[in-house]
CSV table of C-alpha atoms in Angstrom, one decimal:
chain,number,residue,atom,x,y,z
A,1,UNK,CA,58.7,23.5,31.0
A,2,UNK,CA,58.2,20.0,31.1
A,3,UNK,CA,54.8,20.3,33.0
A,4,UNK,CA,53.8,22.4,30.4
A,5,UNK,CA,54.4,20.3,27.9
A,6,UNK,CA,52.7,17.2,29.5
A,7,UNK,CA,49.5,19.7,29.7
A,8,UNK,CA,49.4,20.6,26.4
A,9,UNK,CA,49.5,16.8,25.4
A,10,UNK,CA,46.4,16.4,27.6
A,11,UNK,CA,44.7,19.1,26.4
A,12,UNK,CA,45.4,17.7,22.6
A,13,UNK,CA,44.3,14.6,23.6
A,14,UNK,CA,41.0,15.7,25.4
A,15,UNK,CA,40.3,17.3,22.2
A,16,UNK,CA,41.1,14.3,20.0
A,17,UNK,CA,38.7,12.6,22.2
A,18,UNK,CA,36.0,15.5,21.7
A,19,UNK,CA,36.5,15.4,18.0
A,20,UNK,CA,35.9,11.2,18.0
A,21,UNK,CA,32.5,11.6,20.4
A,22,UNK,CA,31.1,14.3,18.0
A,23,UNK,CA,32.4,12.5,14.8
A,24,UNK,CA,30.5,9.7,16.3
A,25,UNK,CA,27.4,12.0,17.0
A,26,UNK,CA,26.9,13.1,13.9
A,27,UNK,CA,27.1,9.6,12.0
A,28,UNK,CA,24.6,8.5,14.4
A,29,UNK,CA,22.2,10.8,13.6
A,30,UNK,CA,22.7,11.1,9.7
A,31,UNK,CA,23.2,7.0,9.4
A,32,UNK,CA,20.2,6.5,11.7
A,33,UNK,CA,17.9,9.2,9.5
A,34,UNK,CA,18.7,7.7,6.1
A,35,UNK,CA,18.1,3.9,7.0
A,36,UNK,CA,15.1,5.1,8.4
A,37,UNK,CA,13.6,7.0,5.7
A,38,UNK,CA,15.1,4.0,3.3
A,39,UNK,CA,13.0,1.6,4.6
A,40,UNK,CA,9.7,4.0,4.5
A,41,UNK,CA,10.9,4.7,0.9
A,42,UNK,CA,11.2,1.5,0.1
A,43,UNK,CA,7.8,-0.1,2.0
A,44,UNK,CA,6.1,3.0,0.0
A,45,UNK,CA,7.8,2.1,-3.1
A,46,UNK,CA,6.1,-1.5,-2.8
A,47,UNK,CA,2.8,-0.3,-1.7
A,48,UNK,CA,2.5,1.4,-4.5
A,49,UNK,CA,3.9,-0.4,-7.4
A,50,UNK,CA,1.8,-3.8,-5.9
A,51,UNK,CA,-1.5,-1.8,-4.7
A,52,UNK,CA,-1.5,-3.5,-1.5
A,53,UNK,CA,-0.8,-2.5,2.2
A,54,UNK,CA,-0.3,-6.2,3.0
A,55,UNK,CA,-3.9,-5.2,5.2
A,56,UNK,CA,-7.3,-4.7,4.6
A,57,UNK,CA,-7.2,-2.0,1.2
A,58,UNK,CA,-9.5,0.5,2.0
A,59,UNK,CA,-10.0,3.2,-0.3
A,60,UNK,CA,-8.1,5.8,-0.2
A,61,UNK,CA,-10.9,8.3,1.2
A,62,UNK,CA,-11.4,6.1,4.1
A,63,UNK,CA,-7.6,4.8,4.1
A,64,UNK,CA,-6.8,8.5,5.8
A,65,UNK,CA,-9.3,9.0,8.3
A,66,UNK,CA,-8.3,5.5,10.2
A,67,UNK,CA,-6.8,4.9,12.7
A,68,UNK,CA,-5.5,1.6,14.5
A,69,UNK,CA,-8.1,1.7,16.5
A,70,UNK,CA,-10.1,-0.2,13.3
A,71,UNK,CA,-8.5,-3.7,13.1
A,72,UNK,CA,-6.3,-4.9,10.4
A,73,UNK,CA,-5.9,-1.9,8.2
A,74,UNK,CA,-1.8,-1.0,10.0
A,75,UNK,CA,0.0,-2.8,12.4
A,76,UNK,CA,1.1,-0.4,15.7
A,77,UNK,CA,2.6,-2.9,17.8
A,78,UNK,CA,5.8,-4.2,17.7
A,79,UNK,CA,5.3,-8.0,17.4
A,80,UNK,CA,2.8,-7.3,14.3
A,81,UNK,CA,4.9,-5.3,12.9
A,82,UNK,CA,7.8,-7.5,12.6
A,83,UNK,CA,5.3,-10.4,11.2
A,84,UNK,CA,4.0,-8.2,8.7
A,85,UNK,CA,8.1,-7.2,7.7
A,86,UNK,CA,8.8,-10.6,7.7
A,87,UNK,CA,6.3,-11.1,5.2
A,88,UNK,CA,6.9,-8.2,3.2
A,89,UNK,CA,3.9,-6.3,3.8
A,90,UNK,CA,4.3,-2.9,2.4
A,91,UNK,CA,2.4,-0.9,5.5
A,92,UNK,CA,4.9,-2.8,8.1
A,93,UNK,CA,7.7,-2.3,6.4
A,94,UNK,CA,6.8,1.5,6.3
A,95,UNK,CA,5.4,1.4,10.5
A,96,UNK,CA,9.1,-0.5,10.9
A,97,UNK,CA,11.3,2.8,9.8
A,98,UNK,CA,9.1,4.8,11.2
A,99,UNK,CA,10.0,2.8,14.6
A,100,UNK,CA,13.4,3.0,13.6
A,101,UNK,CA,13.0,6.7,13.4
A,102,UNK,CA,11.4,7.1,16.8
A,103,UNK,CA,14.0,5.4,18.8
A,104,UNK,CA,16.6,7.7,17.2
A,105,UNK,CA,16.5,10.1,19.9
A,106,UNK,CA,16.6,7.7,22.8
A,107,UNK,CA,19.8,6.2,21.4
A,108,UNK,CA,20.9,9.8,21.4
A,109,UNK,CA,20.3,10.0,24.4
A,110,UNK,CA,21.4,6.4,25.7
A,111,UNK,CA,25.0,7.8,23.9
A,112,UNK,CA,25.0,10.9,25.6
A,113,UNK,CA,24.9,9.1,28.6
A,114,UNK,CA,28.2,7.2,27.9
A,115,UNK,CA,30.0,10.8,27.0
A,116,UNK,CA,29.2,12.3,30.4
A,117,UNK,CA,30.6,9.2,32.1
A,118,UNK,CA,33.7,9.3,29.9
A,119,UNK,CA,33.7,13.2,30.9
A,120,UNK,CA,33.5,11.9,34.9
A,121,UNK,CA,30.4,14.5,34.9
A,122,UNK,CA,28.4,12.6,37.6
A,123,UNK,CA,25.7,15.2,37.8
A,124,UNK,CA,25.1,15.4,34.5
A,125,UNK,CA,25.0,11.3,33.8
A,126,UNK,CA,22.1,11.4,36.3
A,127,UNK,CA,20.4,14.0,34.6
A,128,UNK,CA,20.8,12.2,30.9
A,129,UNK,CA,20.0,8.9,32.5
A,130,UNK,CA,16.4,10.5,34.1
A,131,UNK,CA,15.4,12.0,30.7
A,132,UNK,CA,16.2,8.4,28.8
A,133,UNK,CA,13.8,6.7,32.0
A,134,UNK,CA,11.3,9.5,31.0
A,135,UNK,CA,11.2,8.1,27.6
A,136,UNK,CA,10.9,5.2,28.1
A,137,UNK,CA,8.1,6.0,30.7
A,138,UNK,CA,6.5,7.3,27.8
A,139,UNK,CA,6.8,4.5,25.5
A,140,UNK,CA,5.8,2.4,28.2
A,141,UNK,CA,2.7,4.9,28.9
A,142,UNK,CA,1.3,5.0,25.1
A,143,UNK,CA,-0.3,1.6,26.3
A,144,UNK,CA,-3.0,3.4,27.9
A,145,UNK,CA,-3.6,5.6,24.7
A,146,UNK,CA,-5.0,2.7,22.4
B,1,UNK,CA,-8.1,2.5,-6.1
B,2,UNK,CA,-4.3,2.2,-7.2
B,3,UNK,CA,-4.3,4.7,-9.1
B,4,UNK,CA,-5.7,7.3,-6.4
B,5,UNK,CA,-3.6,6.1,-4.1
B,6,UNK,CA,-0.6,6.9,-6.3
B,7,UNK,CA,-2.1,10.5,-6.5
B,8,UNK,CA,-3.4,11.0,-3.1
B,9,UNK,CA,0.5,10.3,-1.7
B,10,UNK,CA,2.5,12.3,-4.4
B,11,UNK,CA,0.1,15.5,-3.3
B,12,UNK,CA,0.9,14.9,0.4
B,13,UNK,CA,4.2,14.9,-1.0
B,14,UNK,CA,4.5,17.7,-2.6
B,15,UNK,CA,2.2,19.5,0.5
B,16,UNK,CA,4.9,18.6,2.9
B,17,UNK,CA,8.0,19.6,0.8
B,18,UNK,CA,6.3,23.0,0.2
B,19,UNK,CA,5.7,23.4,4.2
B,20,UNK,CA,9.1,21.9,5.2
B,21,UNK,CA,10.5,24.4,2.5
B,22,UNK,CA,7.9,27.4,4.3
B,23,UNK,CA,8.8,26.8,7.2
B,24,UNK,CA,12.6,26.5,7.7
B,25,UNK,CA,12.4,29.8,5.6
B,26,UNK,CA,10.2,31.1,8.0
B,27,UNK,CA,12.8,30.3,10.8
B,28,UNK,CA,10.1,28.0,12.5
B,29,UNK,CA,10.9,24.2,11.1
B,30,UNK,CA,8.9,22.1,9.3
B,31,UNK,CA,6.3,20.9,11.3
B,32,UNK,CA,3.8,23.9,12.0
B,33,UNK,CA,2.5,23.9,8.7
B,34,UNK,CA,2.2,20.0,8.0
B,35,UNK,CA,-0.7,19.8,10.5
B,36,UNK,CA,-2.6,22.9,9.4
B,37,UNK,CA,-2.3,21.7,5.5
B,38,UNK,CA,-2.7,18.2,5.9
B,39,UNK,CA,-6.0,18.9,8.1
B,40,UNK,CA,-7.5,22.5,6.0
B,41,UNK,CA,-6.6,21.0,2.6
B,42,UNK,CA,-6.4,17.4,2.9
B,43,UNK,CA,-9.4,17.3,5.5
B,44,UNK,CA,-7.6,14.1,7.4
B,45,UNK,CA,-8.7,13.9,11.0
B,46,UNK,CA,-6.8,16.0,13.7
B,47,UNK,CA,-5.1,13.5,15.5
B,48,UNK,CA,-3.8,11.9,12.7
B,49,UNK,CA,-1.9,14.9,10.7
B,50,UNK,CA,-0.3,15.7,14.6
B,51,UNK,CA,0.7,12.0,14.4
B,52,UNK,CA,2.8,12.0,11.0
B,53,UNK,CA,4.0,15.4,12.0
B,54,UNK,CA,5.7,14.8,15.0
B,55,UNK,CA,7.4,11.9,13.1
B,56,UNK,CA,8.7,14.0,10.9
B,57,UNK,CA,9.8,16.6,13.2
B,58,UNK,CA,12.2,14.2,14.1
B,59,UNK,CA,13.4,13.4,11.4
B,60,UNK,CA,14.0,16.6,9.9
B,61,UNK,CA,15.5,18.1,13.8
B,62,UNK,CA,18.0,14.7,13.6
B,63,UNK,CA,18.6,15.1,10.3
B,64,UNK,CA,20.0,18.9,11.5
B,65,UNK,CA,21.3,18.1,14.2
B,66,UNK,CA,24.2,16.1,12.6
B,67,UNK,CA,25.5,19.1,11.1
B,68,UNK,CA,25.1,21.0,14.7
B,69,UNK,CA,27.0,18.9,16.6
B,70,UNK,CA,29.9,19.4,14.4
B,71,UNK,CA,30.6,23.3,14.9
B,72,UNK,CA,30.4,22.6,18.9
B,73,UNK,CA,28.0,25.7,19.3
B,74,UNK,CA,25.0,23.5,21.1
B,75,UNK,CA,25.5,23.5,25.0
B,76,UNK,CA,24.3,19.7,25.0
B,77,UNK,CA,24.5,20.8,29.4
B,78,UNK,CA,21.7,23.5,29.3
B,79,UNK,CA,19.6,21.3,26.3
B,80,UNK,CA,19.7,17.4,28.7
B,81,UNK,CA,19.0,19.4,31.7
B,82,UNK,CA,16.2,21.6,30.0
B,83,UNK,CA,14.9,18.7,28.0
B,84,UNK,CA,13.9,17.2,31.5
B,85,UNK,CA,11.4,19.6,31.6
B,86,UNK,CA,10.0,19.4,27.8
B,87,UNK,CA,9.5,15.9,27.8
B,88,UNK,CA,6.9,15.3,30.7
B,89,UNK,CA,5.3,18.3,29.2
B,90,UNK,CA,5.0,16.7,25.9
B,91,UNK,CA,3.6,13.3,27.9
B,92,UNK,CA,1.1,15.9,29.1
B,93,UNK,CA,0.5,17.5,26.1
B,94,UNK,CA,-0.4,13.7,23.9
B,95,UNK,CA,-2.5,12.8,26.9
B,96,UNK,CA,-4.4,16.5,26.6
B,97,UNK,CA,-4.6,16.1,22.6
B,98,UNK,CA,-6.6,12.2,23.7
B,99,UNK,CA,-9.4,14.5,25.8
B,100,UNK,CA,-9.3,17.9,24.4
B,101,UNK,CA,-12.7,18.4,21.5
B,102,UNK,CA,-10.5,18.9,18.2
B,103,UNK,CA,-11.7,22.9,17.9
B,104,UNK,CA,-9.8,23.6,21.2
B,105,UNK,CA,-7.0,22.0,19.5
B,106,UNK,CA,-7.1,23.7,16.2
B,107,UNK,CA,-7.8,27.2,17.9
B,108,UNK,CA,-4.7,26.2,20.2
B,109,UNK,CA,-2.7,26.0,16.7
B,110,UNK,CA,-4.1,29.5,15.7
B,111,UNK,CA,-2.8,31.1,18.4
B,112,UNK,CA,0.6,29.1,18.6
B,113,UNK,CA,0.8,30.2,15.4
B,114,UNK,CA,0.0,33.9,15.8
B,115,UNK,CA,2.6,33.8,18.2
B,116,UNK,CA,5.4,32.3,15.9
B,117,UNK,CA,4.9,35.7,13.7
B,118,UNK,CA,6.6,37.4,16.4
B,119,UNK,CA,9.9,36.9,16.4
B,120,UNK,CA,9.8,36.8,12.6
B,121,UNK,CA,8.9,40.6,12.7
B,122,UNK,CA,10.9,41.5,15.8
B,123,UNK,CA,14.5,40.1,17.1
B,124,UNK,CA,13.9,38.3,20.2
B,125,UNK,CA,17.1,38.9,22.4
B,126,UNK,CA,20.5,39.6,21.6
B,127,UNK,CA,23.3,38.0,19.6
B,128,UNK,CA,25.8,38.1,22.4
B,129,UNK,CA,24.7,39.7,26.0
B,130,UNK,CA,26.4,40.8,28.0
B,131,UNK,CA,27.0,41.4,32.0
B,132,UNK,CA,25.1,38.4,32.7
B,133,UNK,CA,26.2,36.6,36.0
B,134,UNK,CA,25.9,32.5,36.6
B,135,UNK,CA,22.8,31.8,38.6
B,136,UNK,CA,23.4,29.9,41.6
B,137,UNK,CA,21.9,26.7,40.0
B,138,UNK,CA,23.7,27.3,36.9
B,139,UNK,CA,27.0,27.9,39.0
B,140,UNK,CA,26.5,24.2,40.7
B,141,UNK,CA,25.7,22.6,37.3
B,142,UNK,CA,28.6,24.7,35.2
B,143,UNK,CA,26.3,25.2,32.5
B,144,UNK,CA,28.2,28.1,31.5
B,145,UNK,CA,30.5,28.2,28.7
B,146,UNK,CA,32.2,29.2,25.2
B,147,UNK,CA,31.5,29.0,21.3
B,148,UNK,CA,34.1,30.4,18.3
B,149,UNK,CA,31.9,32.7,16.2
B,150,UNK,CA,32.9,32.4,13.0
B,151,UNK,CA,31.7,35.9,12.3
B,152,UNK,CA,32.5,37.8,14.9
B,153,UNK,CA,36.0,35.9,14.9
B,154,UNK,CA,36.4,35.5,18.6
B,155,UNK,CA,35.7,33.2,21.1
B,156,UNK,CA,32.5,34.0,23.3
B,157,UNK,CA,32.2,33.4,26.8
B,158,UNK,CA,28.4,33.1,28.1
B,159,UNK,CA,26.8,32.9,31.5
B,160,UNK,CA,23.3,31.3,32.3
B,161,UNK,CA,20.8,32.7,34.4
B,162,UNK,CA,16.9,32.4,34.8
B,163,UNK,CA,17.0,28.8,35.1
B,164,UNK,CA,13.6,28.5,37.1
B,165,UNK,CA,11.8,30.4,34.5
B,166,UNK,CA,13.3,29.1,31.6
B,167,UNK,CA,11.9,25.3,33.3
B,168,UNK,CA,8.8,26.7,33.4
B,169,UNK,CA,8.5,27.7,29.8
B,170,UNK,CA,10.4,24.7,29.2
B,171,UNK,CA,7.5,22.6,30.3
B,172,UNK,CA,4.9,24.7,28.2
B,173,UNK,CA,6.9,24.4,25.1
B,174,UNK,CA,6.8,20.7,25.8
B,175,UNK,CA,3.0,20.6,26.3
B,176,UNK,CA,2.3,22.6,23.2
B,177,UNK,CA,4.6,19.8,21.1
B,178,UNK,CA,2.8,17.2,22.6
B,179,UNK,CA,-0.3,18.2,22.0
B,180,UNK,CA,0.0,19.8,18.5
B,181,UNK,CA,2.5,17.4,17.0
B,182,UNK,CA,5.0,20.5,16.4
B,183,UNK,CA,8.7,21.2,17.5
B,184,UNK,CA,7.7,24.5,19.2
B,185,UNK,CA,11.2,25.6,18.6
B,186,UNK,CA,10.1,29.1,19.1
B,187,UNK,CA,8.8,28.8,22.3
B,188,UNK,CA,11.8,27.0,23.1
B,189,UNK,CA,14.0,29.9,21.7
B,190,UNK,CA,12.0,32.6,24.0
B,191,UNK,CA,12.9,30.3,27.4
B,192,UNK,CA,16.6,30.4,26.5
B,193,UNK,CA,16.9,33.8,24.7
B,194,UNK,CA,15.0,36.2,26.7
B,195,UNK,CA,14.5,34.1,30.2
B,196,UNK,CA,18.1,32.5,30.3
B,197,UNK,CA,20.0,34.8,28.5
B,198,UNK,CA,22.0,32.9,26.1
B,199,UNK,CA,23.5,34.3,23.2
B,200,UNK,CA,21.2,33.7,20.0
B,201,UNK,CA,23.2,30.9,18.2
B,202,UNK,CA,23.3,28.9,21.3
B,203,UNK,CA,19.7,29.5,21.8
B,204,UNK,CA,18.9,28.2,18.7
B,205,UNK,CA,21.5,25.1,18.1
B,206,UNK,CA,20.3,24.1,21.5
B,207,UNK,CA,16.9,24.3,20.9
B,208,UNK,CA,17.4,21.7,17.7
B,209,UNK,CA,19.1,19.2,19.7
B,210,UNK,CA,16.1,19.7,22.5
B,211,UNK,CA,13.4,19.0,19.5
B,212,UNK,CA,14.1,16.1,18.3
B,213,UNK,CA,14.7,14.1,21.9
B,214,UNK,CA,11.1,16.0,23.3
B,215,UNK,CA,9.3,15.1,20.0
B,216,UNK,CA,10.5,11.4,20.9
B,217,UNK,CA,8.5,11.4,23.7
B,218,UNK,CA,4.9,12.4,22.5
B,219,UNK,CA,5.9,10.3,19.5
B,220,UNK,CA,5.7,6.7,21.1
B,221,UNK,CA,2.3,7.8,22.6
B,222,UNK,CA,0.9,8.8,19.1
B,223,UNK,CA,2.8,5.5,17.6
B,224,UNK,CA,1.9,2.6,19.3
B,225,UNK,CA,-1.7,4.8,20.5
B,226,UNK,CA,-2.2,4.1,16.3
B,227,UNK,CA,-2.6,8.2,15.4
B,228,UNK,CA,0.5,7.3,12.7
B,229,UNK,CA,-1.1,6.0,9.7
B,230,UNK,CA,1.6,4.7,7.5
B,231,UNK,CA,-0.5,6.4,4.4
B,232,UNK,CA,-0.1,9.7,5.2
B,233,UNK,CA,3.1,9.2,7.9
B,234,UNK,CA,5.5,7.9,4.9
B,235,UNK,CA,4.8,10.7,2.6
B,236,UNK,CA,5.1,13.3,5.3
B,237,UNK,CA,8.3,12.4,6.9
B,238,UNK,CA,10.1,12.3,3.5
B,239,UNK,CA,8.3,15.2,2.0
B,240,UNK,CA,9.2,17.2,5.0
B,241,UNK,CA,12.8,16.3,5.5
B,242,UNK,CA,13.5,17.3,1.6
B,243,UNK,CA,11.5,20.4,2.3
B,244,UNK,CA,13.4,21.3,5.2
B,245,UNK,CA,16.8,20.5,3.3
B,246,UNK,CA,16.2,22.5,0.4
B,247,UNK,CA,14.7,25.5,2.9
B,248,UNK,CA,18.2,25.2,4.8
B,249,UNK,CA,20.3,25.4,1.2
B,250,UNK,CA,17.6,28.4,0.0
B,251,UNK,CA,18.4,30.1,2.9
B,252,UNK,CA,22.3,30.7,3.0
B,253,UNK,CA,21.7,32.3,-0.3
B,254,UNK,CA,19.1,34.6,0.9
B,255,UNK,CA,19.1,36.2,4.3
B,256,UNK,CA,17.1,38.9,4.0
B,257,UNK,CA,14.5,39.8,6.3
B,258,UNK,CA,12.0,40.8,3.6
B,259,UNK,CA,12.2,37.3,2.7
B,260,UNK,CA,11.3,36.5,6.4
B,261,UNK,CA,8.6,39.1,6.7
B,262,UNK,CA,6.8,37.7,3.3
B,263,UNK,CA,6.4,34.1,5.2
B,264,UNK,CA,5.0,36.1,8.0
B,265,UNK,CA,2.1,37.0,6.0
B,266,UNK,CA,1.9,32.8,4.6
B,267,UNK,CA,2.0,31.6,8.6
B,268,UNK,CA,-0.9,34.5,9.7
B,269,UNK,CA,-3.4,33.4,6.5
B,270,UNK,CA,-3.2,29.5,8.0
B,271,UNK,CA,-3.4,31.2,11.7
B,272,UNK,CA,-6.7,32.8,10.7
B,273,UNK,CA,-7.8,29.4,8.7
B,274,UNK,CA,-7.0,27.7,11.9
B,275,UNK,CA,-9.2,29.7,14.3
B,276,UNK,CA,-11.7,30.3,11.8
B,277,UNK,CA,-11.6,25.9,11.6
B,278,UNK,CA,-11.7,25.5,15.8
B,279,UNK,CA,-14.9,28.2,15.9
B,280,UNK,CA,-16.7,25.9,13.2
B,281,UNK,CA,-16.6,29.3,10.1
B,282,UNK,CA,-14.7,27.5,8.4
B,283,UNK,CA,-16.4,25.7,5.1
């Protein structure tokens, strides 16, 4: 009887803990999605009520068949990126919650790691912790894509 | 120039909340329609429309996903161990889209397409099978398990089986992302529906939370490789996760399959448009 009792007061508590990991799931992912898409909101809102990328203004035409492979029309790397935030340009601002965007997933995953381990799931923690490497591997990769 | 700008970016807009709305209707998700619109209709280079949409196939499989995780009927095992797989088949795929002439690309979209119709017409699997045993893999890895359906108003035990095939169409379903800029949520439904044997709303709750993390990965490549251009990116991602928002509130008032069969006829006009594009008929 007592046994039982002491079970049933894991269980509930394996469940409050299951309730607190998905709680904190699910924030992640909506909090992450709306700062996100406020920041290319608002970067958009500026470009468009200034008329200026903060870059080189090509007209529109041209403005949508470049890419950063032409200089100085959007930043792509990180340490531009930030400059160009820093200074309020509008098509930073709008490349920095994109980035923001991006990473979402990888933090996903970097959380899912921390559940299995609190879970004692060994296996599984390897497996999580080999896709995050992989995408980092890939961010790491895009280098060779310019 | 401003005011074009102004008008160019409120009809990319409007283009991608009228696909996101298409395609969650459709069953498919938002992205396979933003490429073939943004490229037929708004004539922007290839690489770029694949590069805003596989930013906003993130956000709109993220912005899902939140609600997923909540009702517990995603087997987050079977997705991290699958998702393995997808990911270095979407690195493969982004490095592919970098070689691959741009008609191979658009004719691969026709016939990604074409197959998307399928399961619209026909229902791939089965809502609950049955008498299907662990595979030994599976076993090792307990990837079976249990979901409460709300309908059927029981608790559903489920094995997993097929593991090596479902990899293997794991890895192509990755590949086709990478390279198209599209969830391939279908193709990821097919490896755990008919291949693994999972019951359908697993399948498919699953398959969202794989989306987003294998998007992530051809994503960085397309990113920092400068294919996102913040012009048409920004408009896209937001146009897109509306679309998909409203699709997802349209559809649990409607659920017929009429509704369905309609948007199979919308998906197999921008099929065709696509082919006819990649062979060079296309004016």
């Amino acid at each position: 009887m007592k046994a039982q009792t002491r079970e049933e007061r894991l269980e509930e508590e394996k469940e409050k803990e299951e309730t607190i990991t998905t709680k904190l799931l699910s924030h992640y992912l909506i909090w992450s999605v709306v700062v996100s898409i406020a920041i290319i909101a608002f970067g958009t809102i500026e470009y468009l009520s200034t008329g200026s990328t903060g870059y080189i203004n090509l007209p529109v035409l041209v403005l949508i068949k470049t890419n950063g492979s032409v200089p100085g029309v959007f930043p792509h790397y990180l340490p531009s990126i930030i400059i160009g935030t820093i200074h309020l340009k509008s098509f930073a601002i709008i490349q920095l919650g994109i980035l923001v965007l991006l990473l979402t997933p990888l933090g996903r995953i970097f959380l899912q790691i921390f559940i299995f381990m609190k879970e004692k799931d060994r296996a599984f923690v390897t497996v999580a912790t080999t896709v995050f490497l992989i995408l980092l591997l890939s961010l790491y990769l895009s280098r060779f894509f310019t | 120039m401003y005011d074009s700008s102004l008008i160019y970016i409120l009809l990319i807009l409007v283009a991608s909340i009228f696909a996101g709305i298409i395609g969650s209707l459709a069953g498919l998700g938002g992205g396979v329609l933003i490429v073939p619109f943004l490229t037929l209709y708004f004539r922007i280079p290839i690489s770029l429309a694949i590069g805003a949409s596989i930013v906003s196939v993130i956000a709109t499989s993220s912005g899902s996903a939140s609600a997923y995780v909540k009702d517990k009927i995603s087997n987050i095992r079977v997705g991290t161990f699958l998702v393995l797989f997808t990911t270095t088949g979407a690195i493969l795929g982004a490095f592919l889209e970098h070689i691959v002439p741009a008609k191979i690309i658009y004719i691969t979209f026709g016939i990604v397409l074409l197959i998307s119709i399928i399961p619209m017409i026909r229902k791939l699997g089965s809502e609950v099978p049955e008498a299907v045993k662990n595979s030994p893999f599976a076993e090792k890895m307990s990837l079976n398990s249990t979901y409460h359906d709300t309908i059927l108003k029981r608790d559903i035990k489920y094995n997993v089986t097929g593991m090596k095939s479902g990899s293997a169409i794991m890895f192509i379903a990755g590949i086709i992302s990478g390279l198209l800029g599209i969830g391939s949520g279908v193709f990821k439904v097919i490896a755990m529906d008919i291949a693994m044997k999972l019951p359908i709303k697993v399948s498919t709750t699953t398959s969202n939370f794989m989306i987003g993390v294998t998007a992530a990965a051809s994503a960085g490549i397309y990113f920092f490789g400068g294919d996102v251009n913040p012009f048409i990116a920004a408009p896209v991602a937001i146009g897109a996760l509306v679309g998909a928002m409203t699709g997802t509130k349209i559809l649990m008032k409607i659920r017929s399959s009429t509704v369905r069969k309609i948007f199979a006829v919308i998906i197999l006009v921008v099929a065709i448009e696509m082919l006819l594009n990649g062979v060079g008929l296309r004016v």
